[in-house]
Amino acid sequence: MSLTAIGTLAYDSIETVHEKRDDILGGSGVHFGVAAANFAPVRLVGVVGTDFPDAHMDLLRAQGIDTLGVEVVDGKTFRWAGRYEADWNTRHTVDTQLNVFEHFDPKVPEGYRDSRFVFLGNAAPSIQMQALDQCQDAEFVVADTMNLWIDIALDDLKALLRRVDGLVLNDEEARMLSGESNLILAAQKVREMGPRYVILKKGEHGAFLVGDDVRYAIPAYPVDEVRDPTGAGDSFAGGFMGYLAAAESTEPRTLRRAMLYGTATASFCVQGFGTEGLIEGLGKHKRSQIESRFNELLDITSV
Amino acid sequence: MSLTAIGTLAYDSIETVHEKRDDILGGSGVHFGVAAANFAPVRLVGVVGTDFPDAHMDLLRAQGIDTLGVEVVDGKTFRWAGRYEADWNTRHTVDTQLNVFEHFDPKVPEGYRDSRFVFLGNAAPSIQMQALDQCQDAEFVVADTMNLWIDIALDDLKALLRRVDGLVLNDEEARMLSGESNLILAAQKVREMGPRYVILKKGEHGAFLVGDDVRYAIPAYPVDEVRDPTGAGDSFAGGFMGYLAAAESTEPRTLRRAMLYGTATASFCVQGFGTEGLIEGLGKHKRSQIESRFNELLDITSV
């Protein structure tokens, strides 16, 4: 079953303690899409400038992403620059140029509207809502958000939360949105705002899924060399939603397995710069490599 | 099979954002012992001053702890004062009075020496070694340590590590001891210093066991109200070693289950001040309450 994702296509400039790379392909829509396409066809809604080369559009299509929903408008593609400290957990945004994303008016193509699985990548909640309004067959909607929107667009975010099935957010954002320092209570309070499921992303400490009918905690896959954590959260969401869409199910057992697949997929992301880990890193036998880490994770978490 | 533990008996003064309590019973030997005694008889080696009342000695015995190895010497019992910030992860030591622990010369009673399972609670590595020298039948020795000893007694600690089977330490200590920021590599390097097994304690993020024949990650039990995290690490170690001693096994499958029992046991510790969570909190049906959380943790971590 197909999956529609709304997200950014961007050029990222990333500095780690080991390396610096400028203008590499990134963005929430790209990372999510490349990750999810390992499991199910992905329909991507986003916007790029005229500087976005055909080669990159071809690259996305070659991964299994439908780019009909990627609008090209006059101007430059969204750009983000960031720097990671040695512990990887501290990220500094050096520069953000919204460019064509500033006036993004998401248009979900007619042919995408029967998607039952929808992912709303991090964006202003009003934009996420506009996109969701066009997905009339959506049955399982998961949104991402960030501290900025909790700060400056809380009412919009609350309105959106009443309409989504799941929210992915990191522990700091969960504490901020709920006003609760205890993560278990924070997740509970966020669920009371609307989403049946809350997925807490904890970086190197893994992720935690909370719903009425399921609680499932998973550690991160033990990667011994992180090169660039950018996109890890979106790759996780991609593996998670991609697996659900392929399974055409959101049963608790499927949700648990989807958490494992999200974790396995994200582990490849952080081993390369930008999309390298998911594209070149996974190489030709993508799905079997993901299955292999899925099985390792099963072993690491089973008694 | 019995278990010998070397550790402190102390009076702690603890301040959290909600409460402050002075001079409550604590110490690594106490928390470990009270936790482990839910699974197997514990033989405790430590030292107290003449201010340690019979009532507290009786309390320990009533939990199933043999106190023959607790020496009473002239002077005051070890005292520690600490304060936690609202996130629980930041702990400030306000005051430390070693008192009788300053010249602690551990004497393992003759009757303890056939213990095959030995836990060396956090102390100067030279003291841990002195105790270990007297445990001639030890087959599975696990030590705890802290940043202080990595700083001021690294050679002693390295000598000790060559003689232990397992080391429990938190992520910061693992990074410090190994010089590696990546936790997976850090655990690997610590294992190269001697212990076959390294157990990384990550507080609210759970724990990770690494050995040649096993890797097992477990989240913390989701406690919705933490009252005092003091002793959580020792309670974890107590549940872990207590279960192993009772099972008389250190097979990978038993080690995994011991991690679950350690986690379940520690969750009760943090719900009360000092030893309250493990004693009053667990009440009359201690083992069945622990089993119940063991089963919840199984559910939270299973696909």
XYZ file of C-alpha atoms in Angstrom:
606
model
C 0.000 0.000 0.000
C 1.418 3.363 -0.909
C 2.499 6.037 1.449
C 2.412 9.798 0.995
C 4.999 11.970 2.724
C 5.161 15.727 3.037
C 8.619 17.060 3.779
C 11.562 19.186 2.833
C 14.058 18.673 0.059
C 17.163 20.566 1.053
C 20.853 21.147 0.665
C 22.670 20.687 3.931
C 26.096 21.912 4.970
C 27.275 19.737 7.813
C 30.281 19.926 10.054
C 31.302 17.168 12.423
C 34.487 16.914 14.479
C 35.942 14.812 11.657
C 34.595 16.265 8.394
C 32.812 19.137 6.720
C 30.616 18.858 3.638
C 28.706 21.593 1.850
C 25.420 21.492 -0.031
C 24.686 17.801 0.158
C 21.217 16.476 -0.605
C 19.072 16.279 2.521
C 15.794 17.367 4.049
C 13.104 15.514 5.984
C 11.229 14.429 2.845
C 14.393 13.075 1.261
C 15.599 11.107 4.294
C 12.123 9.821 5.048
C 11.502 8.890 1.427
C 14.793 7.119 0.821
C 14.316 5.142 4.054
C 10.643 4.275 3.504
C 11.146 3.262 -0.134
C 13.000 0.173 1.100
C 9.601 -1.111 2.169
C 6.870 0.506 0.062
C 6.451 2.986 -2.816
C 6.669 6.553 -1.523
C 4.813 9.558 -2.908
C 6.635 12.734 -1.993
C 5.130 16.202 -1.626
C 7.569 19.078 -1.367
C 9.102 22.052 -3.093
C 12.489 22.782 -4.656
C 14.033 25.721 -6.463
C 15.224 25.833 -10.035
C 18.727 25.047 -8.725
C 17.625 21.490 -7.902
C 19.225 19.400 -10.667
C 17.403 16.720 -12.659
C 20.095 14.328 -11.504
C 18.821 14.597 -7.939
C 15.226 14.152 -9.029
C 16.361 11.047 -10.943
C 18.235 9.794 -7.893
C 15.076 9.984 -5.786
C 13.033 8.220 -8.462
C 15.671 5.506 -8.711
C 15.145 4.849 -4.991
C 11.440 4.252 -5.526
C 10.109 7.715 -4.767
C 7.344 9.239 -6.862
C 8.351 12.907 -7.348
C 5.231 14.111 -9.105
C 4.323 15.986 -5.913
C 7.650 17.830 -5.793
C 6.897 21.282 -7.134
C 9.656 23.286 -8.783
C 9.338 27.035 -8.236
C 11.492 30.013 -9.100
C 14.184 30.555 -6.537
C 16.628 28.522 -4.485
C 16.095 25.245 -2.662
C 15.906 25.235 1.152
C 19.346 25.282 2.756
C 20.435 24.305 6.236
C 23.846 24.402 7.867
C 24.667 22.693 11.140
C 27.522 21.574 13.309
C 27.739 18.598 15.685
C 29.818 18.430 18.825
C 31.960 15.396 19.585
C 29.225 13.686 21.609
C 26.793 13.890 18.618
C 23.963 14.846 20.955
C 24.596 18.562 20.712
C 23.701 20.095 17.364
C 24.121 23.754 16.514
C 22.165 25.275 13.650
C 24.649 27.559 11.907
C 22.350 28.880 9.194
C 18.857 28.357 7.810
C 17.743 29.722 4.448
C 14.112 28.810 3.873
C 14.219 30.077 0.271
C 11.362 28.480 -1.745
C 10.173 26.654 1.383
C 9.168 29.985 2.948
C 5.976 30.163 0.897
C 5.462 26.410 0.548
C 1.871 25.713 -0.356
C 1.675 21.935 -0.438
C -0.267 20.490 -3.361
C -1.021 16.798 -3.024
C -1.449 15.394 -6.564
C -4.813 13.794 -7.352
C -3.079 10.450 -7.802
C -1.664 10.524 -4.251
C -4.956 11.093 -2.503
C -5.846 7.433 -2.015
C -2.803 6.869 0.224
C -3.927 5.387 3.527
C -0.591 6.053 5.216
C 0.540 9.669 5.487
C 3.650 11.159 7.053
C 3.761 14.867 7.812
C 7.440 15.795 8.075
C 8.521 18.630 10.318
C 7.101 21.942 9.037
C 4.852 24.705 10.356
C 1.744 22.907 11.687
C -0.433 25.060 9.401
C 1.407 23.672 6.374
C 1.134 20.123 7.725
C -2.622 20.705 8.168
C -3.002 22.078 4.626
C -1.365 18.937 3.259
C -3.447 16.655 5.459
C -6.654 18.370 4.264
C -5.869 17.038 0.790
C -5.282 13.423 1.862
C -8.904 12.374 2.044
C -8.251 8.623 2.268
C -5.682 8.941 5.047
C -6.210 6.289 7.722
C -2.959 6.413 9.642
C -1.307 9.814 9.868
C 1.967 10.379 11.695
C 3.446 13.836 12.187
C 6.864 15.054 13.227
C 7.411 18.423 14.881
C 10.119 20.476 16.601
C 10.651 22.882 19.496
C 10.273 25.925 17.199
C 6.599 25.132 16.517
C 5.894 24.348 20.159
C 7.263 27.844 20.825
C 5.656 29.924 18.092
C 2.691 27.939 16.736
C 1.314 25.981 19.694
C -2.363 26.536 18.843
C -1.876 25.328 15.263
C 0.084 22.355 16.564
C -2.665 21.472 19.038
C -5.252 21.630 16.250
C -3.082 19.324 14.145
C -2.559 16.897 17.018
C -6.309 16.331 17.247
C -6.200 14.987 13.708
C -3.163 12.706 13.702
C -2.796 9.099 14.819
C 0.832 9.340 15.826
C 3.403 11.948 16.760
C 7.160 11.419 16.675
C 9.231 13.756 18.793
C 12.407 13.720 20.826
C 12.509 13.628 24.604
C 13.258 17.326 24.983
C 10.322 18.239 22.731
C 8.019 15.882 24.638
C 8.970 17.558 27.911
C 8.457 21.001 26.372
C 5.088 20.197 24.792
C 3.708 18.523 27.923
C 5.379 20.557 30.650
C 6.264 17.229 32.327
C 9.882 16.295 33.065
C 9.105 12.595 33.568
C 9.089 11.072 30.066
C 6.358 8.538 30.816
C 4.003 11.261 32.057
C 5.090 13.523 29.189
C 4.135 10.896 26.600
C 0.822 10.365 28.378
C 0.018 14.083 28.297
C 0.933 14.369 24.624
C -1.411 11.470 23.880
C -4.188 13.330 25.689
C -3.728 16.109 23.110
C -4.892 13.786 20.351
C -2.474 11.217 18.905
C -3.218 7.608 19.854
C 0.485 6.860 19.595
C 3.506 8.824 20.698
C 6.981 7.797 19.600
C 9.776 9.271 21.667
C 13.082 9.447 19.813
C 16.050 9.297 22.153
C 18.970 9.257 19.696
C 21.701 6.873 20.816
C 19.337 5.631 23.545
C 16.741 4.343 21.100
C 13.024 4.988 20.900
C 9.861 4.357 22.890
C 6.366 3.800 21.491
C 3.412 4.466 23.777
C -0.256 3.812 22.996
C -3.312 2.483 24.771
C -2.731 -0.992 23.418
C 1.070 -1.059 23.269
C 4.246 0.093 25.000
C 7.444 -0.862 23.235
C 10.992 0.295 23.936
C 13.914 -0.348 21.646
C 17.597 0.580 21.973
C 19.469 2.153 19.078
C 21.338 -0.295 16.878
C 24.919 -0.314 18.241
C 26.801 1.607 15.544
C 30.504 1.764 16.260
C 31.196 4.646 13.897
C 28.752 7.506 13.510
C 29.635 9.824 10.639
C 26.606 12.145 10.465
C 23.409 11.867 12.516
C 21.499 14.253 10.217
C 18.286 12.600 9.071
C 18.379 9.797 11.637
C 14.943 10.712 13.007
C 13.394 10.961 9.534
C 15.029 7.685 8.465
C 13.612 6.072 11.575
C 10.153 7.422 10.715
C 10.664 6.249 7.122
C 11.480 2.677 8.107
C 8.608 2.717 10.588
C 5.945 4.071 8.198
C 7.309 2.186 5.191
C 6.997 -1.111 7.020
C 3.459 -0.310 8.219
C 2.382 0.703 4.720
C 3.830 -2.493 3.259
C 2.152 -4.596 5.952
C -1.100 -2.630 5.532
C -1.567 -2.890 9.257
C -1.253 -0.870 12.438
C -1.846 -3.745 14.840
C 0.315 -3.578 18.003
C 2.469 -6.459 16.784
C 3.077 -4.684 13.486
C 3.853 -1.409 15.266
C 6.497 -3.167 17.359
C 8.118 -4.690 14.291
C 7.935 -1.303 12.554
C 9.916 0.213 15.467
C 12.613 -2.412 14.876
C 12.659 -1.708 11.134
C 12.817 2.052 11.772
C 15.757 1.544 14.122
C 17.580 -0.749 11.706
C 17.059 1.708 8.829
C 18.205 4.741 10.837
C 21.410 2.937 11.790
C 22.514 2.951 8.155
C 21.690 6.647 7.847
C 24.094 7.740 10.592
C 26.968 5.728 9.126
C 27.236 8.034 6.106
C 27.026 11.724 5.310
C 23.586 12.959 4.214
C 21.859 10.208 2.241
C 25.084 8.258 1.593
C 24.479 5.767 4.369
C 21.031 4.871 3.031
C 21.960 4.901 -0.653
C 25.607 3.933 -1.233
C 25.928 2.370 2.236
C 23.017 0.001 1.721
C 24.168 -0.714 -1.816
C 22.433 -3.260 -4.002
C 20.994 -5.586 -1.388
C 19.240 -2.960 0.688
C 16.410 -4.984 2.103
C 18.550 -7.970 3.052
C 21.009 -5.677 4.853
C 18.131 -4.116 6.780
C 16.781 -7.593 7.601
C 20.179 -8.560 8.927
C 20.214 -5.635 11.397
C 16.563 -6.309 12.230
C 17.635 -9.797 13.300
C 20.612 -8.468 15.251
C 18.308 -6.051 17.070
C 15.943 -8.910 17.828
C 18.841 -10.791 19.381
C 20.044 -7.756 21.365
C 16.586 -7.227 22.834
C 15.428 -10.800 23.466
C 15.827 -12.943 26.567
C 24.036 -20.447 45.995
C 25.152 -17.661 48.269
C 26.564 -14.367 47.241
C 29.137 -12.222 48.999
C 29.050 -8.448 48.623
C 31.564 -5.865 49.729
C 30.141 -2.375 50.045
C 29.356 0.633 52.144
C 26.801 1.024 54.893
C 26.051 4.712 55.139
C 23.775 7.483 56.267
C 22.678 9.630 53.373
C 21.253 13.133 53.375
C 19.357 13.599 50.155
C 17.701 16.604 48.622
C 15.439 16.430 45.580
C 13.301 19.203 44.096
C 10.400 17.829 46.145
C 11.859 16.649 49.451
C 14.839 16.618 51.766
C 15.743 13.836 54.172
C 18.693 13.598 56.538
C 20.671 10.608 57.724
C 18.675 7.834 56.102
C 20.115 4.345 55.797
C 21.974 3.860 52.514
C 25.289 2.848 50.983
C 26.221 0.525 48.144
C 26.330 -2.569 50.332
C 22.909 -1.829 51.788
C 21.172 -1.140 48.472
C 22.871 -4.074 46.787
C 22.127 -6.393 49.684
C 18.478 -5.464 50.094
C 17.954 -5.869 46.329
C 19.880 -9.140 45.953
C 18.270 -10.747 49.001
C 15.014 -10.974 47.049
C 16.708 -13.730 45.060
C 19.442 -15.343 47.165
C 20.999 -15.129 50.656
C 23.503 -12.258 50.794
C 26.666 -12.142 52.867
C 27.676 -8.549 53.472
C 31.188 -7.280 54.171
C 31.471 -3.677 55.358
C 32.140 -1.393 58.246
C 29.998 0.843 60.463
C 30.652 3.101 63.424
C 29.324 2.690 66.933
C 26.496 5.083 65.972
C 24.946 2.378 63.750
C 21.963 1.157 65.799
C 21.114 -2.498 66.364
C 17.738 -1.736 64.819
C 19.386 -1.152 61.435
C 21.461 -4.303 61.748
C 18.235 -6.177 62.548
C 16.510 -4.570 59.584
C 19.210 -5.865 57.241
C 19.031 -9.350 58.748
C 15.263 -9.344 58.389
C 15.760 -8.769 54.657
C 17.899 -11.883 54.362
C 21.347 -10.348 54.730
C 24.037 -12.038 56.793
C 25.750 -9.208 58.707
C 28.538 -11.239 60.292
C 30.942 -9.499 57.892
C 29.869 -6.018 58.973
C 32.533 -4.854 61.338
C 31.708 -2.296 64.015
C 34.585 0.045 64.824
C 34.973 3.076 67.037
C 33.840 6.229 65.303
C 31.042 7.371 63.036
C 29.439 5.585 60.085
C 30.177 6.833 56.549
C 28.002 9.823 55.622
C 27.119 11.221 52.207
C 25.011 14.218 51.267
C 23.761 14.872 47.759
C 21.297 16.919 45.799
C 19.474 16.042 42.550
C 18.354 18.510 39.934
C 14.860 18.329 38.470
C 15.954 16.093 35.567
C 17.371 13.494 38.035
C 20.374 12.998 35.776
C 22.449 15.678 37.451
C 23.609 14.811 40.943
C 25.705 17.098 43.116
C 27.695 15.688 46.008
C 27.221 18.204 48.812
C 29.338 16.482 51.442
C 31.254 13.242 52.002
C 32.455 12.117 55.443
C 34.319 8.833 55.096
C 34.560 8.413 58.877
C 35.177 4.712 59.709
C 35.254 3.868 55.988
C 38.495 5.841 55.601
C 40.561 3.011 57.060
C 38.292 0.174 55.941
C 40.227 -3.067 55.979
C 37.753 -5.618 54.643
C 37.696 -8.912 56.488
C 35.751 -11.642 54.748
C 34.545 -14.113 57.396
C 35.708 -17.691 57.022
C 32.128 -18.792 56.469
C 31.712 -16.457 53.457
C 34.708 -17.744 51.544
C 32.918 -20.475 49.657
C 30.715 -17.918 47.834
C 31.010 -18.426 44.090
C 29.352 -15.107 43.301
C 31.070 -11.956 44.541
C 30.121 -8.308 44.125
C 32.710 -5.628 44.801
C 30.770 -2.437 45.466
C 32.288 0.917 44.602
C 35.371 1.558 46.764
C 39.067 2.230 46.223
C 40.264 -0.538 43.872
C 42.925 -1.517 46.415
C 40.193 -2.221 48.976
C 38.160 -4.156 46.396
C 41.281 -6.211 45.640
C 41.955 -6.900 49.334
C 38.435 -8.253 49.682
C 38.695 -10.308 46.516
C 41.950 -11.870 47.735
C 39.945 -13.435 50.577
C 37.219 -14.913 48.337
C 39.090 -17.994 47.233
C 36.103 -19.822 45.767
C 34.921 -16.841 43.721
C 33.893 -17.911 40.220
C 31.963 -14.893 38.996
C 33.155 -11.547 40.293
C 31.501 -8.272 39.322
C 32.895 -4.894 40.358
C 31.464 -1.403 40.364
C 33.645 1.692 40.182
C 33.400 5.468 39.761
C 35.114 8.402 38.053
C 37.112 9.216 41.213
C 39.077 5.938 40.996
C 39.617 6.301 37.266
C 41.131 9.683 38.129
C 43.269 8.898 41.150
C 43.817 5.099 41.217
C 43.914 4.017 37.590
C 46.777 1.518 38.012
C 45.040 -0.207 40.915
C 41.809 -0.250 38.943
C 43.535 -1.808 35.930
C 45.048 -4.493 38.141
C 41.609 -5.222 39.565
C 40.004 -5.347 36.114
C 42.312 -8.191 35.122
C 40.776 -10.265 37.918
C 37.048 -9.605 37.553
C 34.496 -11.208 35.259
C 32.228 -8.203 34.957
C 32.341 -4.453 35.467
C 29.301 -2.241 35.930
C 29.757 1.436 35.166
C 27.799 4.330 33.776
C 28.244 5.711 30.277
C 30.310 8.694 31.394
C 32.672 6.431 33.350
C 32.974 4.061 30.384
C 33.966 6.969 28.135
C 36.439 8.221 30.730
C 38.047 4.828 31.381
C 38.365 3.963 27.689
C 39.003 7.383 26.172
C 36.342 6.511 23.555
C 33.254 8.672 23.097
C 31.349 5.995 21.149
C 29.764 3.760 23.802
C 30.086 0.569 21.770
C 33.813 1.103 21.274
C 34.147 2.233 24.893
C 32.610 -1.016 26.149
C 34.888 -2.978 23.827
C 38.003 -1.224 25.143
C 36.974 -1.759 28.758
C 36.530 -5.462 28.015
C 40.066 -5.546 26.609
C 41.246 -4.412 30.069
C 40.054 -7.696 31.554
C 36.347 -8.176 32.319
C 34.544 -10.600 30.026
C 31.357 -8.633 30.558
C 30.728 -4.913 30.729
C 27.384 -3.575 31.888
C 26.735 0.028 30.959
C 24.221 1.727 33.236
C 22.378 4.535 31.505
C 19.905 5.609 34.203
C 16.508 6.409 32.713
C 17.743 4.984 29.393
C 18.314 1.503 30.770
C 21.365 -0.722 30.604
C 23.495 -2.559 28.064
C 25.375 -5.819 28.606
C 28.286 -6.597 26.300
C 30.303 -9.801 26.202
C 31.853 -12.118 23.625
C 28.832 -14.370 23.678
C 26.067 -11.861 24.382
C 24.882 -8.331 23.711
C 21.674 -7.374 25.478
C 20.065 -3.956 25.799
C 17.186 -3.184 28.102
C 15.266 0.054 28.719
C 14.574 1.272 32.236
C 11.219 0.215 33.634
C 8.883 3.153 32.934
C 8.445 4.670 36.391
C 6.028 7.577 36.364
C 7.155 8.996 39.690
C 10.794 8.979 40.711
C 11.322 9.994 44.333
C 15.025 9.310 44.861
C 17.432 7.684 42.387
C 20.085 7.042 45.080
C 21.050 3.385 45.048
C 19.433 2.598 41.685
C 22.720 1.320 40.237
C 23.456 -0.843 43.269
C 19.883 -2.173 43.321
C 20.257 -3.036 39.656
C 23.507 -4.868 40.409
C 21.782 -6.568 43.354
C 18.907 -7.884 41.261
C 21.367 -8.947 38.567
C 23.808 -10.794 40.854
C 21.079 -12.123 43.123
C 19.323 -13.756 40.205
C 22.572 -15.243 38.851
C 23.491 -16.623 42.280
C 20.036 -18.172 42.674
C 20.204 -19.651 39.165
C 23.800 -20.815 39.780
C 24.530 -19.958 36.184
C 26.181 -17.299 34.061
C 24.995 -18.642 30.704
C 24.064 -15.897 28.190
C 20.362 -16.667 28.583
C 20.652 -16.344 32.364
C 22.631 -13.099 32.047
C 19.857 -11.625 29.875
C 17.195 -12.580 32.378
C 19.381 -11.212 35.187
C 19.468 -7.834 33.370
C 15.655 -7.848 33.375
C 15.530 -8.727 37.073
C 18.088 -6.044 37.885
C 16.015 -3.482 36.001
C 12.774 -4.539 37.661
C 14.395 -4.408 41.106
C 15.974 -0.976 40.552
C 12.595 0.442 39.506
C 11.268 -0.114 43.025
C 14.346 1.530 44.536
C 13.800 4.875 42.758
C 10.157 5.050 43.826
C 11.092 5.591 47.478
C 13.671 7.475 49.514
C 16.763 5.485 50.446
C 15.799 1.855 50.994
C 12.067 2.615 51.381
C 11.214 1.624 47.813
C 12.842 -1.786 48.196
C 11.634 -2.475 51.732
C 8.294 -0.783 52.486
C 7.530 -0.296 48.774
C 7.890 -3.971 47.934
C 6.047 -4.913 51.098
C 5.164 -8.496 51.921
C 5.026 -10.016 48.459
C 8.381 -8.822 47.242
C 9.217 -11.527 44.761
C 5.798 -11.576 43.140
C 5.905 -7.783 42.693
C 9.311 -8.082 41.041
C 8.010 -10.895 38.812
C 5.145 -8.687 37.755
C 7.516 -5.927 36.555
C 9.772 -8.559 34.989
C 6.777 -9.623 32.907
C 5.883 -6.018 32.049
C 9.455 -5.422 30.909
C 9.288 -8.580 28.807
C 6.186 -7.185 27.143
C 7.717 -3.731 26.621
C 10.763 -5.233 24.925
C 9.217 -8.048 22.872
C 7.952 -7.956 19.305
